[in-house]
C-alpha cells in the first residue's frame, strides 16, 4: 500500500498473513522514486500476540527507525477501517502505542512520553539538552528516535538541504538525528520544517512534530497543546500526563504488487 500523512509518504507492507523478507537493500530499492515506488519511510505490519499489530519501520536509506508517527497514524486508520475498531494498540520498537479515531476523518496516536536526558536521546556526552552546544543552541528530544530542534526567526527561510545533513551527522548524535527548524506564530501555533534522518527533506513528520511541541513547551514558548503548520499541512499535538498525542489526517493512495 502507498499511504501518506500530510505528504509524508510511506510504502506499507502487510505481513500479518505472510511474512515479508525485508532487507536494507530491498528497502532502498523500493524507496527509489525513479526506479522503485518512492517513500519517506517504509513500514511492515506484522502479527502480534500482545497488540492489534506490530510495526517495523525503515528509512529511505534502508536503516531502521524505532518510531514513525505519521506512518503509525496511517496504519492505525487502515486497521480501524478494516476491523471497525475505534481504539487500537500497536507494538513498535518505541513501545506499545495507543491509537484512536478522533472523528472527522482524523486519527490520534499516543507517541509515548518524551525522553530528554542526554543518555536517553542518546547524545555522545552529558550536556544540557535544552540548549545544546551547537550554533543556534537547539533542543534535543527523543520520541523513540533522536530529534534536534532549532528555534529560528523564520523556518521558511532556512536552507534545509544545506543545513540538514550536517546536523543529522553531528558528532554529538552517535545515532544521527532528525532535524527541525521552527518558529512561534502564537502560544498555541508553531511553524516547522523538517530534515529526517536517513531520508532528507520531508513535507511532514509525526515524531518530529511531537519533539518540536515538547521542545517549545520545555522552553516556555508554547503551552501543552499546539497546532503545527508543516509544509504538507497541519497537525495537532497535545502533551498529556499519559504521553504525547498527535492528531491529523491520513490518506490511502493506492495498492500495488512489488515484483522486484
Short mmCIF file of C-alpha atoms in Angstrom, two decimals, residues 14-15 35 43 56 65 79 91 112 114 124 130 173 180 192 201 214 232:
data_model
loop_
_atom_site.label_atom_id
_atom_site.label_comp_id
_atom_site.label_asym_id
_atom_site.label_seq_id
_atom_site.Cartn_x
_atom_site.Cartn_y
_atom_site.Cartn_z
CA UNK A 14 1.12 -6.20 5.26
CA UNK A 15 2.95 -9.24 6.63
CA UNK A 35 13.07 3.02 -10.33
CA UNK A 43 6.52 0.16 7.35
CA UNK A 56 8.59 -2.17 11.90
CA UNK A 65 13.77 3.54 12.88
CA UNK A 79 -6.73 -1.25 10.59
CA UNK A 91 3.53 -2.64 19.13
CA UNK A 112 4.54 7.87 24.46
CA UNK A 114 9.29 12.19 25.57
CA UNK A 124 27.71 11.41 22.84
CA UNK A 130 17.53 22.23 26.42
CA UNK A 173 24.45 12.42 17.91
CA UNK A 180 13.68 20.57 12.76
CA UNK A 192 8.00 23.79 11.44
CA UNK A 201 13.59 16.81 3.45
CA UNK A 214 7.88 19.17 23.59
CA UNK A 232 2.34 19.38 3.94
#
